[in-house]
GROMACS .gro file of C-alpha atoms in nm:
model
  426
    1UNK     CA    1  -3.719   1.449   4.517
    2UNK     CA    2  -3.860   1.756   4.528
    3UNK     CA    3  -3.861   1.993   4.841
    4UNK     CA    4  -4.223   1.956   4.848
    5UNK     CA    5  -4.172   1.608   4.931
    6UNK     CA    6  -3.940   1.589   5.127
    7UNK     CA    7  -4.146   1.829   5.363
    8UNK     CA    8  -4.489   1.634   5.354
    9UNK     CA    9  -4.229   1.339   5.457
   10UNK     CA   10  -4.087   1.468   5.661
   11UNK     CA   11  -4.436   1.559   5.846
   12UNK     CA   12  -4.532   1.236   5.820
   13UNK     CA   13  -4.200   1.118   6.048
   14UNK     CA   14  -4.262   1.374   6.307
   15UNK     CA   15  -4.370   1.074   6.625
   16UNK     CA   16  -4.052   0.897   6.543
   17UNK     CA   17  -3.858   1.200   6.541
   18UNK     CA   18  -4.060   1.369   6.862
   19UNK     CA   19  -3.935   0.949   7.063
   20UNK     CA   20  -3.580   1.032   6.943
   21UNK     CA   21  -3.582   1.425   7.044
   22UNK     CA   22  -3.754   1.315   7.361
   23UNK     CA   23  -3.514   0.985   7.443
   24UNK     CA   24  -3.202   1.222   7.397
   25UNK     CA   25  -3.294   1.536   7.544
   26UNK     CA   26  -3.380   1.318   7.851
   27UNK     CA   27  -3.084   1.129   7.858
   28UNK     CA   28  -2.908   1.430   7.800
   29UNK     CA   29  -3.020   1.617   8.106
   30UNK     CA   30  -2.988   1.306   8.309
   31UNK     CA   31  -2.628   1.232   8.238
   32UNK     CA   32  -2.551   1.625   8.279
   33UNK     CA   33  -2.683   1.651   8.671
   34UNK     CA   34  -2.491   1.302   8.749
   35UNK     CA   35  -2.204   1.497   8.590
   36UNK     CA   36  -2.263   1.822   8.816
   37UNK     CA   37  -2.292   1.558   9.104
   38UNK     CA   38  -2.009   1.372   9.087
   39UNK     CA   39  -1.806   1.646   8.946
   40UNK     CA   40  -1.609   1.735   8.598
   41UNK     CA   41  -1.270   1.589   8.531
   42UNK     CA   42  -0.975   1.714   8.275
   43UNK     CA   43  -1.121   2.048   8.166
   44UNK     CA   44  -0.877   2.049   7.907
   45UNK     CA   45  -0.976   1.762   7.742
   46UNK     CA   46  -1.370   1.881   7.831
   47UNK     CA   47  -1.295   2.181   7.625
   48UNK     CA   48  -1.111   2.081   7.371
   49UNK     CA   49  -1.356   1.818   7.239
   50UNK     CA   50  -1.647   2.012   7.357
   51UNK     CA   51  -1.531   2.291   7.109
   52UNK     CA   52  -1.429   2.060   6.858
   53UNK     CA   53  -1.790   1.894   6.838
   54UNK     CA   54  -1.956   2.185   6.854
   55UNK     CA   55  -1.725   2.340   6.539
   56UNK     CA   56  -1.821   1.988   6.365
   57UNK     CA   57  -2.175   2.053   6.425
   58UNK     CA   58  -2.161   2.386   6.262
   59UNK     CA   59  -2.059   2.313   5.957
   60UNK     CA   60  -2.269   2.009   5.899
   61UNK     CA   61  -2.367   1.960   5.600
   62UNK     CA   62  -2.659   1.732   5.396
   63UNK     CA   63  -2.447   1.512   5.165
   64UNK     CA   64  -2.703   1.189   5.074
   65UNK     CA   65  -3.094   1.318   5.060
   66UNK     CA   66  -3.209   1.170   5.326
   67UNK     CA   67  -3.005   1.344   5.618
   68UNK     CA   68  -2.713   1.600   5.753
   69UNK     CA   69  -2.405   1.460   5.825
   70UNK     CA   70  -2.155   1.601   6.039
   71UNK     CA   71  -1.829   1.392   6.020
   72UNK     CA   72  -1.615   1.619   6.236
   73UNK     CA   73  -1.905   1.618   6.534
   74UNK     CA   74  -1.926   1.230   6.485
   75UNK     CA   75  -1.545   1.149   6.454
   76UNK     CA   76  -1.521   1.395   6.793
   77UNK     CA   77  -1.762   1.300   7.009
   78UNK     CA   78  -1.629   0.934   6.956
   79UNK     CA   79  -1.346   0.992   7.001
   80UNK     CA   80  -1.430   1.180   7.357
   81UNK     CA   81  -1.600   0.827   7.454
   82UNK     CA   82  -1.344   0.641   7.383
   83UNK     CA   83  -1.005   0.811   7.561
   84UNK     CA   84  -0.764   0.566   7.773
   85UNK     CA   85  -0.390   0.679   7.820
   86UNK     CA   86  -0.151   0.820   8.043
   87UNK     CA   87  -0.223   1.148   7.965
   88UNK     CA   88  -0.553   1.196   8.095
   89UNK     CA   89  -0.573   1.212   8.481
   90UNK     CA   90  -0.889   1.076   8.523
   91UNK     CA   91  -1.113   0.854   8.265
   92UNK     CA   92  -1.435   1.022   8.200
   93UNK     CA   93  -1.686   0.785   8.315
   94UNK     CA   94  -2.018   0.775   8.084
   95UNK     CA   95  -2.229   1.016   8.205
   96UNK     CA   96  -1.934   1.285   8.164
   97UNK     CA   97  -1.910   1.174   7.809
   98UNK     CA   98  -2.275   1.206   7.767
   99UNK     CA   99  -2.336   1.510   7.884
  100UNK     CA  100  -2.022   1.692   7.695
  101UNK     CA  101  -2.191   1.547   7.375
  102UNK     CA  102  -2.537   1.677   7.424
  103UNK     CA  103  -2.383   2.045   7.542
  104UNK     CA  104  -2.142   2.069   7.259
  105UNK     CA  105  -2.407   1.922   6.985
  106UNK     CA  106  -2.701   2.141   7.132
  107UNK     CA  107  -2.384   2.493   7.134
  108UNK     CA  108  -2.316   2.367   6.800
  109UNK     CA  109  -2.702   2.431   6.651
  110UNK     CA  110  -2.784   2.739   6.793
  111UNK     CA  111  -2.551   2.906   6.569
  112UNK     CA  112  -2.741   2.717   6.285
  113UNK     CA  113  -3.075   2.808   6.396
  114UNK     CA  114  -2.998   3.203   6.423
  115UNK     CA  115  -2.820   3.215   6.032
  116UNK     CA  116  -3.138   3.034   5.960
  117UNK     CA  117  -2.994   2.715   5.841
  118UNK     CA  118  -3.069   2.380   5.851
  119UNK     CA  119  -3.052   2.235   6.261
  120UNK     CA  120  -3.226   1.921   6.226
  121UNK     CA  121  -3.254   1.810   6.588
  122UNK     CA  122  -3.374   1.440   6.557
  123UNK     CA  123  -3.020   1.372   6.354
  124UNK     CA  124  -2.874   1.562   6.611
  125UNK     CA  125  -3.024   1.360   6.842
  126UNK     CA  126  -2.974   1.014   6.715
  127UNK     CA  127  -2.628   1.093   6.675
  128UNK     CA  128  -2.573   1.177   7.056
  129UNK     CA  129  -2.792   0.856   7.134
  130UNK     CA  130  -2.547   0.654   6.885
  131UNK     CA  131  -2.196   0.811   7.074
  132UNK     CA  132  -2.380   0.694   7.403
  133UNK     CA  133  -2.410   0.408   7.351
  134UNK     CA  134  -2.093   0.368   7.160
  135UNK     CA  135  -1.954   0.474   7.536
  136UNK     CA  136  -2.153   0.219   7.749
  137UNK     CA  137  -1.994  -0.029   7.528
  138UNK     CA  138  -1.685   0.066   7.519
  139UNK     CA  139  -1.621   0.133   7.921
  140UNK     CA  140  -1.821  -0.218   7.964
  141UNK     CA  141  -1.563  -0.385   7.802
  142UNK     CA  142  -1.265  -0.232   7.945
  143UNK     CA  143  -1.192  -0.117   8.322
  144UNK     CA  144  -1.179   0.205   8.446
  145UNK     CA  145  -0.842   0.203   8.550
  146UNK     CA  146  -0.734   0.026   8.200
  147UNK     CA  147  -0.463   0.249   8.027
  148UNK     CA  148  -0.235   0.150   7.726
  149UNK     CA  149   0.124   0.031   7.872
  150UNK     CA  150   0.242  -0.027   7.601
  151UNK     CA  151   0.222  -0.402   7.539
  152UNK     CA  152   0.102  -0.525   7.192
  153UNK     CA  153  -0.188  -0.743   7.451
  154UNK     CA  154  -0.306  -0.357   7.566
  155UNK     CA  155  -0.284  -0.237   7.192
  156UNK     CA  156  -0.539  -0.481   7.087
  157UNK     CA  157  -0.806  -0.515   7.367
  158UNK     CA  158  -0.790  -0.152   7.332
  159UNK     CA  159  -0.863  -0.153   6.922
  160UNK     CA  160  -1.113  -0.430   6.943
  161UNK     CA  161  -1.312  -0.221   7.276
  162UNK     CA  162  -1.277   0.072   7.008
  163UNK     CA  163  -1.373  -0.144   6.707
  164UNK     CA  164  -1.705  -0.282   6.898
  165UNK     CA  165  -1.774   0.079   7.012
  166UNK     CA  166  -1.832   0.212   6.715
  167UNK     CA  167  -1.989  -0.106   6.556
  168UNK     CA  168  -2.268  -0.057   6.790
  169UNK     CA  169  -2.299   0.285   6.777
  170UNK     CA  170  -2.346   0.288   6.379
  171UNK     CA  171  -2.582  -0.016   6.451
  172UNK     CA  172  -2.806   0.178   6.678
  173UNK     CA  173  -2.810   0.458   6.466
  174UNK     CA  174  -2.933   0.221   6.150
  175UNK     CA  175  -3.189   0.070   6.351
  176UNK     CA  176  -3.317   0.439   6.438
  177UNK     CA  177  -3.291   0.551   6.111
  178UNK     CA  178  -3.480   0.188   5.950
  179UNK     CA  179  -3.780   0.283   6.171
  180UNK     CA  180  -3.796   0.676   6.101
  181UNK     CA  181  -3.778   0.584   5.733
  182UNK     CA  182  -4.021   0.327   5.749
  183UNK     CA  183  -4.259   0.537   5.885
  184UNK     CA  184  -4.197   0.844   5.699
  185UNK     CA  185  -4.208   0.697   5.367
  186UNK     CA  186  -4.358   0.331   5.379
  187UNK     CA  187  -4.045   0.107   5.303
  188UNK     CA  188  -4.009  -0.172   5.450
  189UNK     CA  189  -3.803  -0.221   5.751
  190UNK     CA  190  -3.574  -0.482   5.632
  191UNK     CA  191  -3.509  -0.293   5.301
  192UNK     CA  192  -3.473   0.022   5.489
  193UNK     CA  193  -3.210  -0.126   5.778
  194UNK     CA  194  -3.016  -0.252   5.455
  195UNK     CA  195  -2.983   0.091   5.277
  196UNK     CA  196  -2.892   0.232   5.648
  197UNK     CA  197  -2.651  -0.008   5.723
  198UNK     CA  198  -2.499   0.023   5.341
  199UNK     CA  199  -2.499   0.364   5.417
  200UNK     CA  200  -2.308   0.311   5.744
  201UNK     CA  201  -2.054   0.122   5.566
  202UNK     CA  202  -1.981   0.378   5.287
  203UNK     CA  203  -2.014   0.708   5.485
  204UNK     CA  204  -2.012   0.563   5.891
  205UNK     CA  205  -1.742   0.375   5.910
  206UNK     CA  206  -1.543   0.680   5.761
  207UNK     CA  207  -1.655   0.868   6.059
  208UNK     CA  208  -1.580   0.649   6.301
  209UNK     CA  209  -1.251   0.517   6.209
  210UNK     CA  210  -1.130   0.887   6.242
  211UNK     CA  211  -1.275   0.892   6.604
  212UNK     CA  212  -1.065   0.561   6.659
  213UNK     CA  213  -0.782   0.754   6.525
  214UNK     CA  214  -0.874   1.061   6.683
  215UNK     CA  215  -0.871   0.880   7.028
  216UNK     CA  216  -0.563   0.687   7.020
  217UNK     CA  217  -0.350   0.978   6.908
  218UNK     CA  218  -0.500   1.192   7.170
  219UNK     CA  219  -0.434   0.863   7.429
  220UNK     CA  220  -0.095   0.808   7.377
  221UNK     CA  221   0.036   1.223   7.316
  222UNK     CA  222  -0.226   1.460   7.466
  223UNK     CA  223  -0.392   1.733   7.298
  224UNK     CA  224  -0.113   1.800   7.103
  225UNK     CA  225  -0.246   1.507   6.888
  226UNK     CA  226  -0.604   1.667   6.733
  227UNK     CA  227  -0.477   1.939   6.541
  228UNK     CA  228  -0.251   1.620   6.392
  229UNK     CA  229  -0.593   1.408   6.358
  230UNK     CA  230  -0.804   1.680   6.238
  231UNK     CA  231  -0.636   1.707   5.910
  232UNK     CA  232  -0.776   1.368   5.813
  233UNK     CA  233  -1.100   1.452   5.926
  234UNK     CA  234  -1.102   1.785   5.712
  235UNK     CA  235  -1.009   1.611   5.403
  236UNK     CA  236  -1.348   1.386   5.482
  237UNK     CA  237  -1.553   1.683   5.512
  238UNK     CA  238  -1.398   1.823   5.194
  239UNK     CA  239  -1.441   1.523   5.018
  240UNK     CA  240  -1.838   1.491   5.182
  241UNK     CA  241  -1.920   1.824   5.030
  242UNK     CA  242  -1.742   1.799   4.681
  243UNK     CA  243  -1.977   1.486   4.643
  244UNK     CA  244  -2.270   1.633   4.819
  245UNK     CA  245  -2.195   1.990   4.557
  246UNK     CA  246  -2.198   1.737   4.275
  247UNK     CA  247  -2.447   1.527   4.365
  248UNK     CA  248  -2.716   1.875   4.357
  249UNK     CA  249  -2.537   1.979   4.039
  250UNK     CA  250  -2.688   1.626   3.854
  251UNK     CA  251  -3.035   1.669   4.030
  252UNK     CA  252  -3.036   2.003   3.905
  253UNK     CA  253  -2.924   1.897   3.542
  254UNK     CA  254  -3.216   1.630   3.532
  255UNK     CA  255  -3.489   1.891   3.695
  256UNK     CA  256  -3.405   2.140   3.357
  257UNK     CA  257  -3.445   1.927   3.155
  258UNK     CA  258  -3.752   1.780   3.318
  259UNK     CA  259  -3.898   2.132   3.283
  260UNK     CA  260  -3.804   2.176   2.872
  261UNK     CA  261  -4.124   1.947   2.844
  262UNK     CA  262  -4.374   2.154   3.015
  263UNK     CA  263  -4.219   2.492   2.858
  264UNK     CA  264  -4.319   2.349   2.555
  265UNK     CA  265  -4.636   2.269   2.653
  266UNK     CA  266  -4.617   1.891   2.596
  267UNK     CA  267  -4.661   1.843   2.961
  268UNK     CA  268  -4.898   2.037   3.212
  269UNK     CA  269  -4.723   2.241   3.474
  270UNK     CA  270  -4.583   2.015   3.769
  271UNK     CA  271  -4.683   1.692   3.593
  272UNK     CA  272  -4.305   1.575   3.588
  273UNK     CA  273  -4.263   1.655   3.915
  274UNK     CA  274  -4.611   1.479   4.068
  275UNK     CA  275  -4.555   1.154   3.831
  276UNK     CA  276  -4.199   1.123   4.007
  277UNK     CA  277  -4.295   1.193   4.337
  278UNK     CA  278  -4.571   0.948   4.340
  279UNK     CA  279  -4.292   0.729   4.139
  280UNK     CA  280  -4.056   0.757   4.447
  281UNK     CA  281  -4.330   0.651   4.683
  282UNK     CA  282  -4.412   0.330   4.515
  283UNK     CA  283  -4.033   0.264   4.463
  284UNK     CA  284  -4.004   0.301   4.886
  285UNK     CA  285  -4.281   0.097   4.936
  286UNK     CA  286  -4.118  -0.170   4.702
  287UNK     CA  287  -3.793  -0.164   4.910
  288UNK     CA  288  -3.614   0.003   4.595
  289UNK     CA  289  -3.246   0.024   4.665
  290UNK     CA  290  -3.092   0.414   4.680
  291UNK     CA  291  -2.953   0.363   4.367
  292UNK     CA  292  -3.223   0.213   4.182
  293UNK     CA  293  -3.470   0.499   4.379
  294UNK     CA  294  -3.199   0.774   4.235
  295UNK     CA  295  -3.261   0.606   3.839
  296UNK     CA  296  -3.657   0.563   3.917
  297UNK     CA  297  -3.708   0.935   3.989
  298UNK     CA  298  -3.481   1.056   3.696
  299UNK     CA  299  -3.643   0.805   3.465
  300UNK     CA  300  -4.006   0.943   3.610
  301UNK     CA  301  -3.923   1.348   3.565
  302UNK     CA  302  -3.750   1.224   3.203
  303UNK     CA  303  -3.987   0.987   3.067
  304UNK     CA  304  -4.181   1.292   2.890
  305UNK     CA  305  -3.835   1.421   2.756
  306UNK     CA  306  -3.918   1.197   2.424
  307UNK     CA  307  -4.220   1.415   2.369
  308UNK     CA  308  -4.051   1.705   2.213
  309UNK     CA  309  -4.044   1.504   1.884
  310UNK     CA  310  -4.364   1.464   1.825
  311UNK     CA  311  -4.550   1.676   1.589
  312UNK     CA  312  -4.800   1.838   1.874
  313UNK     CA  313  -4.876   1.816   2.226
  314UNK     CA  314  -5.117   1.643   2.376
  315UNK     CA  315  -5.399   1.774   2.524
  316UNK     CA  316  -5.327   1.905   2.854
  317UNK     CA  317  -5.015   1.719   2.860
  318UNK     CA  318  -5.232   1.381   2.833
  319UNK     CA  319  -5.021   1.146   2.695
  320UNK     CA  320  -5.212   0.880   2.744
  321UNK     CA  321  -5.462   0.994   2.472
  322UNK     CA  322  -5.212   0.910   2.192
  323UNK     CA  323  -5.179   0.586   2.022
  324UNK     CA  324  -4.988   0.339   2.142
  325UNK     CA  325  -4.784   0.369   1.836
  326UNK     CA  326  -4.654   0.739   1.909
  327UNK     CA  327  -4.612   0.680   2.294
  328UNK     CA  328  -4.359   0.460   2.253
  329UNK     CA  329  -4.179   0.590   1.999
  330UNK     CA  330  -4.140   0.865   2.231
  331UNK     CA  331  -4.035   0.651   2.495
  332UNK     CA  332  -3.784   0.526   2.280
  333UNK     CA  333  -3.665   0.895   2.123
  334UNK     CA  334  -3.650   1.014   2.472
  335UNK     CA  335  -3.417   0.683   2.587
  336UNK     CA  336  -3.199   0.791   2.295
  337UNK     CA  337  -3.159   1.161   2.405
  338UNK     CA  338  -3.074   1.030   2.770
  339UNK     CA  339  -2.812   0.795   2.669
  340UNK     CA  340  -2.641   1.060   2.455
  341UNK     CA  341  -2.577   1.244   2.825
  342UNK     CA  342  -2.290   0.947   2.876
  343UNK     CA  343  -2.389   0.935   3.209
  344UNK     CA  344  -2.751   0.803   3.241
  345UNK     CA  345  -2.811   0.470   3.050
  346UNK     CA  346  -2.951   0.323   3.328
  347UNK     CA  347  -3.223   0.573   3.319
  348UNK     CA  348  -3.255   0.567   2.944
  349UNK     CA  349  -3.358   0.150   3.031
  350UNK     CA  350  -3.575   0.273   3.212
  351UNK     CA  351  -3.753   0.480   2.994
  352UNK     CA  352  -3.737   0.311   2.699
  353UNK     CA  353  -3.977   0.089   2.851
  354UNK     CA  354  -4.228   0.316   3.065
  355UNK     CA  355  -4.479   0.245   2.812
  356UNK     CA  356  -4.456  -0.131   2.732
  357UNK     CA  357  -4.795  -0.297   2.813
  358UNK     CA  358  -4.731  -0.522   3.086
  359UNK     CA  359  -4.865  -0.864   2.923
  360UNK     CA  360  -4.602  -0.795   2.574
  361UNK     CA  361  -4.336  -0.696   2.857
  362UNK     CA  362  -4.212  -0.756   3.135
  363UNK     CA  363  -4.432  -1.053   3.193
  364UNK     CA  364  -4.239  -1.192   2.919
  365UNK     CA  365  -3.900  -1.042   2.959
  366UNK     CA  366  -3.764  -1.041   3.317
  367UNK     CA  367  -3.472  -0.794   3.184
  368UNK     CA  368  -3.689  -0.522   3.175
  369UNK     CA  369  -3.685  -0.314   3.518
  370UNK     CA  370  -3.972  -0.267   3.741
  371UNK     CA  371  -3.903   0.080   3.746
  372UNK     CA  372  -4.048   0.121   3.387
  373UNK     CA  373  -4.328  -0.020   3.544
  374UNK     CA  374  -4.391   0.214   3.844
  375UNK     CA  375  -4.290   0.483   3.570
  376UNK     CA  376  -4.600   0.398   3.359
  377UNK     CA  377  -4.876   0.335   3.629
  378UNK     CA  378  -4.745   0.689   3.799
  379UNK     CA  379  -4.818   0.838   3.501
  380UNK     CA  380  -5.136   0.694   3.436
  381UNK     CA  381  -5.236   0.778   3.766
  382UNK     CA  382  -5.099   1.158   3.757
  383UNK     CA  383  -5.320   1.216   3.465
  384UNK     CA  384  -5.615   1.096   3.614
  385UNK     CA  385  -5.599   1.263   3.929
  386UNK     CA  386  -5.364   1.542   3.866
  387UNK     CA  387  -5.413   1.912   3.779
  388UNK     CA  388  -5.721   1.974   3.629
  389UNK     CA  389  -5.795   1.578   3.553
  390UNK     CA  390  -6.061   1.591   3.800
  391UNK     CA  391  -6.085   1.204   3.897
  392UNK     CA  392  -6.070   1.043   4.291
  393UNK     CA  393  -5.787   0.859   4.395
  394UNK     CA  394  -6.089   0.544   4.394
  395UNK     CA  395  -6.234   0.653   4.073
  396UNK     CA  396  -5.867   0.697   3.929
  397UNK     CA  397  -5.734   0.321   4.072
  398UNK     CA  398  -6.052   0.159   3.976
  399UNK     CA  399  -5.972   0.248   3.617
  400UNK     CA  400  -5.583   0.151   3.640
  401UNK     CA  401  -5.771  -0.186   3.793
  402UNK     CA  402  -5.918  -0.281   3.451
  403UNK     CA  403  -5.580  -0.251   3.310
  404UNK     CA  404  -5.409  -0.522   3.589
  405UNK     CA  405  -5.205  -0.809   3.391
  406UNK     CA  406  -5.206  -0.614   3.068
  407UNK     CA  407  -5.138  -0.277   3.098
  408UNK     CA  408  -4.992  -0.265   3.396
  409UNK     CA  409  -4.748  -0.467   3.658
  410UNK     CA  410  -5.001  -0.609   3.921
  411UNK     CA  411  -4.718  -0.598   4.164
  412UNK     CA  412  -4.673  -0.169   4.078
  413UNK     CA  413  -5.058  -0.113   4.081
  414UNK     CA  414  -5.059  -0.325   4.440
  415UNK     CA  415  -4.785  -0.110   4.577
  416UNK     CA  416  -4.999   0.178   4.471
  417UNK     CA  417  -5.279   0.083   4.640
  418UNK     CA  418  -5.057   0.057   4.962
  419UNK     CA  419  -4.898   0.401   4.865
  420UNK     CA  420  -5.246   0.628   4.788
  421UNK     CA  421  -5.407   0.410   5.108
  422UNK     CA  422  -5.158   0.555   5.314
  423UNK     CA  423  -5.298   0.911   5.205
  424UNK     CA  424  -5.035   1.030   4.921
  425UNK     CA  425  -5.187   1.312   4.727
  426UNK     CA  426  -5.002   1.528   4.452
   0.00000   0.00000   0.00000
């Protein structure tokens, strides 16, 4: 998606995001006075941690589209919430735990903030809500004056207290996420608690294993155990970025070759660009997977790509004003020059199909995605409402109307109804 986009949604998620800053700053400064009340125990361990999820916070880094991730802060901070042994001399009790998260994470963006880099506070904040209440779990289960003695019985109320700790921290922090997405870009909220709780599996779970690890290492042999522990967690963030570098690499790929289109005039300035943004918002409000969102918008900023082989542009970049003949043998040239990438054949589907009429198609052939569907009415509508087309959204939908059950997918031009009545605009 295009940083355009992402900033009008992330506009549009701003009351979520100002409950979650709110809810954490507040229980922030709460558990930080019951702290200064009741006193601060094992500065060592305060610092240490404190540093450590501060450092982690740093270097965060944005690794999936949708948010920054900072698996050294996370695997830290749960780790800080989850200490029993013999080493410590006191347990911290939750409020100390709460309030060395929210100091460390808020040390840890200011840094951000002055380089002038990306210090999104409501991720910040959900992920200090998500180690609190990781913490309330875990010292509800388990005593205060609980410590491993070494008995296999300790060993595993210990892992499962851990275990359930993190569970419902990474549970919390998909139901937060569910609702910000939901309002920010229309899906769903059971579609959008699946993709966070996928995500949570893949990426989450990585996180907080390493705080289990973290924490029993530092339990049972004192600080002397995170530079030890760390390692692991380094390799993560390594591994995070290599994917998160390659994953911008491919967008970038697509987005120039997007572009060869409108350099040759075959496509107005931006059109790509508007037909897959608008292609992405129907997709959300469909309850798309990630995935199958990731193939939609290629597919959408591709589907001219098939263009280039015709013998002249179209008007304006007007597509739609050439027979039905030529526009889908372009479909299907451009399907053939995306399948020679070796990477991208379930984009070429895709767009071999953006310009079947709906009543030969995929009323008839249930194989054929959706997403050449959404392709072909995002289109339609870009050109009728886009640069210099001049048409209303109502004057624009009220023609794609006449074309419901034969041109086009009544469940797409539905969803786009939804989508443009929720005030999208190119």
């Amino acid at each position: 998606m295009s940083d355009a986009v992402e900033t009008t949604n992330e506009s549009k998620g701003l009351r979520t995001g100002a409950v979650i800053i709110g809810a954490g700053t507040v229980l922030g400064l709460t558990a930080l006075l019951m702290t200064v009340r009741r006193g601060v125990t094992d500065w060592p361990y305060v610092a240490a941690f404190g540093l450590l999820i501060a450092v982690g916070e740093m270097v965060q880094f944005k690794v999936d589209r949708s948010r920054n991730r900072a698996p050294i802060a996370t695997s830290a901070a749960l780790a800080y919430a989850m200490l029993r042994g013999s080493t410590l001399d006191a347990v911290p009790d939750v409020s100390q735990v709460m309030a060395v998260t929210w100091l460390a994470t808020t040390a840890g963006l200011v840094p951000r903030a002055i380089a002038g880099l990306r210090a999104d506070l409501v991720v910040a904040n959900r992920r200090f809500i998500s180690v609190a209440c990781a913490a309330v779990v875990f010292a509800g289960i388990l005593p205060d004056d609980l410590n491993w003695d070494h008995s296999w019985q300790h060993a595993v109320l210990l892992l499962l207290a851990m275990l359930l700790g993190v569970l419902s921290a990474g549970v919390i922090d998909a139901l937060v996420g569910a609702g910000q997405t939901t309002e920010r870009l229309g899906m769903p909220f059971p579609a959008a608690l699946r993709d966070e709780l996928v995500m949570m599996g893949r990426i989450g779970m990585a996180m907080a294993l390493g705080g289990v690890l973290l924490a029993a290492g530092v339990s049972l042999i004192g600080l002397w155990a995170i530079p030890l522990v760390v390692v692991p967690l380094l390799l993560t963030q390594f591994a995070f970025r290599r994917f998160a570098s390659a994953q911008r690499t491919y967008r970038t790929t697509v987005r120039s070759m997007a572009r060869s289109t409108e350099i040759a005039g075959f496509s107005s300035p931006g059109q790509n660009a508007r037909t897959a943004a608008l292609a992405v918002a129907v997709g959300n409000d469909l309850g798309l997977t990630p995935a199958r969102m990731e193939a939609l918008e290629y597919a959408a900023l591709l589907s001219g790509v098939g263009q280039l082989a015709l013998a002249d542009p179209s008007p304006g970049g007007a597509s739609l004003l050439r027979t039905r003949e030529e526009r889908q043998r372009a479909a299907e040239i451009g399907a053939a020059v995306i399948e020679r990438s070796g990477v991208l054949d379930h984009v070429a589907e895709i767009v071999r199909h953006s310009n079947d009429p709906y009543r030969h198609g995929r009323a008839n052939d249930s194989s054929i995605p959706v997403e050449s569907g959404i392709v072909n009415v995002a289109l339609a509508y870009e050109q009728l409402v886009g640069e210099g087309s001049g048409q209303s959204p109502d004057k624009a939908m009220e023609s794609i109307g006449l074309g419901i059950g034969a041109e086009y997918d009544p469940v797409v031009v539905e969803s786009l109804r939804r989508v443009v009545g929720r005030g999208f605009r190119f």
